[in-house]
Amino acid sequence: MEAFWISLAVIFVAELGDKSQLMAMTFATRFKPWPVLAGITLATAVVHLVSVGLGRLAGDLIPTTAITIVAGIAFLGFAVWTLRGDELTEEESQKAQRTTRSAIIAVTVAFFLAELGDKTMLATITLATQHGWFGTWLGSTVGMVAADALAIAVGRMLGKHLPEKIIRYGAAAAFAIFGVILLVEPLLA
């Protein structure tokens, strides 16, 4: 359960202000919320399953202290990445707007491709090196879907974006805190 809750919290925070949320809002303006959420869930489940597999492999091959230090540095990097911000490119925005195929298929493919190499994928790999694969997979998937569901709901209700600056700073601070904790952990052991 610890892996589930940690992964859920970390990935939820990582997803706030991410381009995936912007994609979710864009798709929600074109399609009904449930197919959009179903597509996000399918894509996320697959990408995060691959991520935890990579994380477990790395966890088995690399000493625990080294993993903890690399994870701490990675989370500090995620904090900087989050502060930099994330936006949809013109091409990504146009793809989301002109899709005419099934909403679930369109959203699944778009989210799958957008998440490959994204910070949430890298964060999931990092978490899986230190926690159980199933709890990490389930928690990271639920965390991302919950954050994107929030984007869909807010986007549909308000018709505009969340205050990106505040979200970005909060998410960056959370990543920085996780990074510092991971870097201090080996020193206290």
Short mmCIF file of C-alpha atoms in Angstrom, two decimals:
data_model
loop_
_atom_site.label_atom_id
_atom_site.label_comp_id
_atom_site.label_asym_id
_atom_site.label_seq_id
_atom_site.Cartn_x
_atom_site.Cartn_y
_atom_site.Cartn_z
CA MET A 1 0.00 0.00 0.00
CA GLU A 2 2.92 2.33 0.67
CA ALA A 3 4.05 2.08 -2.97
CA PHE A 4 0.49 2.83 -4.12
CA TRP A 5 0.07 5.98 -2.01
CA ILE A 6 3.55 7.35 -2.67
CA SER A 7 3.21 6.77 -6.42
CA LEU A 8 -0.28 8.23 -6.52
CA ALA A 9 0.82 11.42 -4.75
CA VAL A 10 4.05 11.88 -6.72
CA ILE A 11 2.48 11.28 -10.13
CA PHE A 12 -0.61 13.38 -9.34
CA VAL A 13 1.66 16.30 -8.47
CA ALA A 14 3.89 15.64 -11.50
CA GLU A 15 0.90 15.72 -13.81
CA LEU A 16 -0.34 19.11 -12.58
CA GLY A 17 0.37 21.67 -15.27
CA ASP A 18 1.81 19.01 -17.60
CA LYS A 19 1.04 18.99 -21.32
CA SER A 20 -1.08 15.88 -20.74
CA GLN A 21 -3.50 17.98 -18.71
CA LEU A 22 -3.63 20.49 -21.55
CA MET A 23 -4.33 17.64 -23.96
CA ALA A 24 -7.07 16.33 -21.65
CA MET A 25 -8.69 19.78 -21.60
CA THR A 26 -8.46 20.03 -25.38
CA PHE A 27 -9.99 16.61 -25.95
CA ALA A 28 -12.71 17.37 -23.37
CA THR A 29 -13.82 20.37 -25.43
CA ARG A 30 -14.35 18.08 -28.43
CA PHE A 31 -15.53 14.78 -26.90
CA LYS A 32 -17.61 13.68 -23.93
CA PRO A 33 -15.58 13.33 -20.70
CA TRP A 34 -15.97 9.53 -20.24
CA PRO A 35 -14.38 8.45 -23.53
CA VAL A 36 -11.56 10.93 -22.93
CA LEU A 37 -10.98 9.52 -19.44
CA ALA A 38 -11.14 5.94 -20.77
CA GLY A 39 -8.50 6.70 -23.41
CA ILE A 40 -6.26 8.38 -20.84
CA THR A 41 -6.63 5.39 -18.51
CA LEU A 42 -5.75 2.84 -21.22
CA ALA A 43 -2.68 4.75 -22.40
CA THR A 44 -1.49 5.47 -18.87
CA ALA A 45 -1.90 1.87 -17.72
CA VAL A 46 0.26 0.60 -20.60
CA VAL A 47 2.97 3.28 -20.37
CA HIS A 48 3.24 2.93 -16.60
CA LEU A 49 3.36 -0.88 -16.79
CA VAL A 50 6.37 -0.55 -19.11
CA SER A 51 7.81 2.07 -16.74
CA VAL A 52 7.62 -0.14 -13.65
CA GLY A 53 9.16 -3.00 -15.62
CA LEU A 54 12.11 -0.78 -16.51
CA GLY A 55 12.30 0.45 -12.92
CA ARG A 56 12.34 -3.07 -11.48
CA LEU A 57 15.05 -4.10 -13.92
CA ALA A 58 17.19 -1.12 -12.93
CA GLY A 59 16.45 -1.81 -9.26
CA ASP A 60 17.72 -5.38 -9.57
CA LEU A 61 20.92 -4.39 -11.37
CA ILE A 62 22.02 -1.26 -9.46
CA PRO A 63 22.92 -0.99 -5.72
CA THR A 64 20.21 0.57 -3.52
CA THR A 65 22.29 3.57 -2.33
CA ALA A 66 23.17 4.50 -5.91
CA ILE A 67 19.51 4.24 -6.92
CA THR A 68 18.45 6.47 -4.02
CA ILE A 69 21.01 9.14 -4.93
CA VAL A 70 20.11 9.01 -8.63
CA ALA A 71 16.39 9.14 -7.72
CA GLY A 72 17.00 12.20 -5.53
CA ILE A 73 18.87 13.95 -8.32
CA ALA A 74 16.13 12.92 -10.78
CA PHE A 75 13.43 14.42 -8.57
CA LEU A 76 15.39 17.67 -8.30
CA GLY A 77 15.60 17.59 -12.10
CA PHE A 78 11.83 17.04 -12.27
CA ALA A 79 11.42 20.13 -10.06
CA VAL A 80 13.43 22.23 -12.52
CA TRP A 81 11.56 20.68 -15.47
CA THR A 82 8.25 21.53 -13.81
CA LEU A 83 9.32 25.13 -13.16
CA ARG A 84 10.25 25.47 -16.82
CA GLY A 85 6.67 24.57 -17.71
CA ASP A 86 5.08 22.45 -20.36
CA GLU A 87 2.90 23.55 -23.25
CA LEU A 88 1.20 21.86 -26.15
CA THR A 89 2.92 22.47 -29.42
CA GLU A 90 0.80 23.82 -32.25
CA GLU A 91 0.94 20.41 -33.92
CA GLU A 92 -0.25 18.57 -30.76
CA SER A 93 -3.09 21.04 -30.33
CA GLN A 94 -4.18 20.65 -33.96
CA LYS A 95 -4.12 16.85 -33.73
CA ALA A 96 -6.39 16.97 -30.69
CA GLN A 97 -8.80 19.34 -32.45
CA ARG A 98 -9.09 17.61 -35.84
CA THR A 99 -9.43 14.03 -34.69
CA THR A 100 -12.58 12.50 -36.12
CA ARG A 101 -12.08 8.82 -35.23
CA SER A 102 -13.39 7.20 -32.11
CA ALA A 103 -12.67 9.38 -29.09
CA ILE A 104 -11.25 6.51 -27.04
CA ILE A 105 -8.85 5.43 -29.79
CA ALA A 106 -7.79 9.01 -30.54
CA VAL A 107 -7.15 9.86 -26.89
CA THR A 108 -5.40 6.54 -26.16
CA VAL A 109 -2.96 6.92 -29.07
CA ALA A 110 -2.31 10.61 -28.38
CA PHE A 111 -1.68 10.06 -24.67
CA PHE A 112 0.45 6.97 -25.23
CA LEU A 113 2.75 8.86 -27.59
CA ALA A 114 2.80 12.00 -25.43
CA GLU A 115 3.76 10.07 -22.29
CA LEU A 116 6.73 8.21 -23.79
CA GLY A 117 9.78 9.81 -22.17
CA ASP A 118 7.63 12.32 -20.26
CA LYS A 119 8.47 13.25 -16.67
CA THR A 120 5.60 11.10 -15.32
CA MET A 121 7.05 8.06 -17.10
CA LEU A 122 10.52 8.83 -15.75
CA ALA A 123 9.12 9.44 -12.26
CA THR A 124 7.30 6.09 -12.40
CA ILE A 125 10.52 4.32 -13.42
CA THR A 126 12.31 6.03 -10.52
CA LEU A 127 9.60 5.06 -8.02
CA ALA A 128 9.61 1.44 -9.23
CA THR A 129 13.31 1.11 -8.42
CA GLN A 130 12.45 1.55 -4.74
CA HIS A 131 8.91 0.23 -4.29
CA GLY A 132 6.84 -2.78 -5.31
CA TRP A 133 5.95 -2.86 -8.99
CA PHE A 134 2.22 -3.46 -8.62
CA GLY A 135 1.60 -0.73 -6.07
CA THR A 136 3.76 1.68 -8.07
CA TRP A 137 1.96 0.82 -11.31
CA LEU A 138 -1.50 1.11 -9.81
CA GLY A 139 -0.70 4.26 -7.82
CA SER A 140 1.01 6.04 -10.70
CA THR A 141 -1.84 5.17 -13.07
CA VAL A 142 -4.51 6.33 -10.62
CA GLY A 143 -2.53 9.50 -9.83
CA MET A 144 -2.22 10.47 -13.49
CA VAL A 145 -5.82 9.65 -14.33
CA ALA A 146 -7.02 11.62 -11.29
CA ALA A 147 -4.97 14.68 -12.28
CA ASP A 148 -6.24 14.51 -15.86
CA ALA A 149 -9.82 13.96 -14.67
CA LEU A 150 -9.42 17.13 -12.62
CA ALA A 151 -8.23 18.94 -15.76
CA ILE A 152 -11.22 17.65 -17.72
CA ALA A 153 -13.69 18.70 -15.01
CA VAL A 154 -12.17 22.11 -14.47
CA GLY A 155 -11.71 22.69 -18.18
CA ARG A 156 -15.34 21.84 -18.89
CA MET A 157 -16.73 23.80 -15.93
CA LEU A 158 -14.63 26.91 -16.20
CA GLY A 159 -13.75 26.82 -19.88
CA LYS A 160 -10.23 28.02 -19.09
CA HIS A 161 -6.92 26.73 -17.69
CA LEU A 162 -5.98 26.33 -14.08
CA PRO A 163 -3.68 29.07 -12.74
CA GLU A 164 -0.56 27.52 -14.24
CA LYS A 165 2.00 29.58 -12.33
CA ILE A 166 0.73 28.51 -8.90
CA ILE A 167 0.38 24.87 -9.93
CA ARG A 168 3.85 24.86 -11.47
CA TYR A 169 5.48 26.29 -8.32
CA GLY A 170 3.62 23.87 -6.04
CA ALA A 171 4.51 20.84 -8.14
CA ALA A 172 8.16 21.95 -8.40
CA ALA A 173 8.33 22.41 -4.62
CA ALA A 174 6.91 18.92 -4.05
CA PHE A 175 9.48 17.39 -6.42
CA ALA A 176 12.28 19.31 -4.73
CA ILE A 177 11.15 18.06 -1.29
CA PHE A 178 11.03 14.44 -2.53
CA GLY A 179 14.48 14.91 -4.10
CA VAL A 180 16.05 16.32 -0.93
CA ILE A 181 14.51 13.53 1.19
CA LEU A 182 15.96 10.92 -1.17
CA LEU A 183 19.40 12.54 -1.14
CA VAL A 184 19.47 12.82 2.67
CA GLU A 185 18.21 9.23 3.20
CA PRO A 186 21.54 7.47 2.43
CA LEU A 187 23.36 9.87 4.76
CA LEU A 188 21.12 8.88 7.66
CA ALA A 189 21.41 5.13 7.07
#
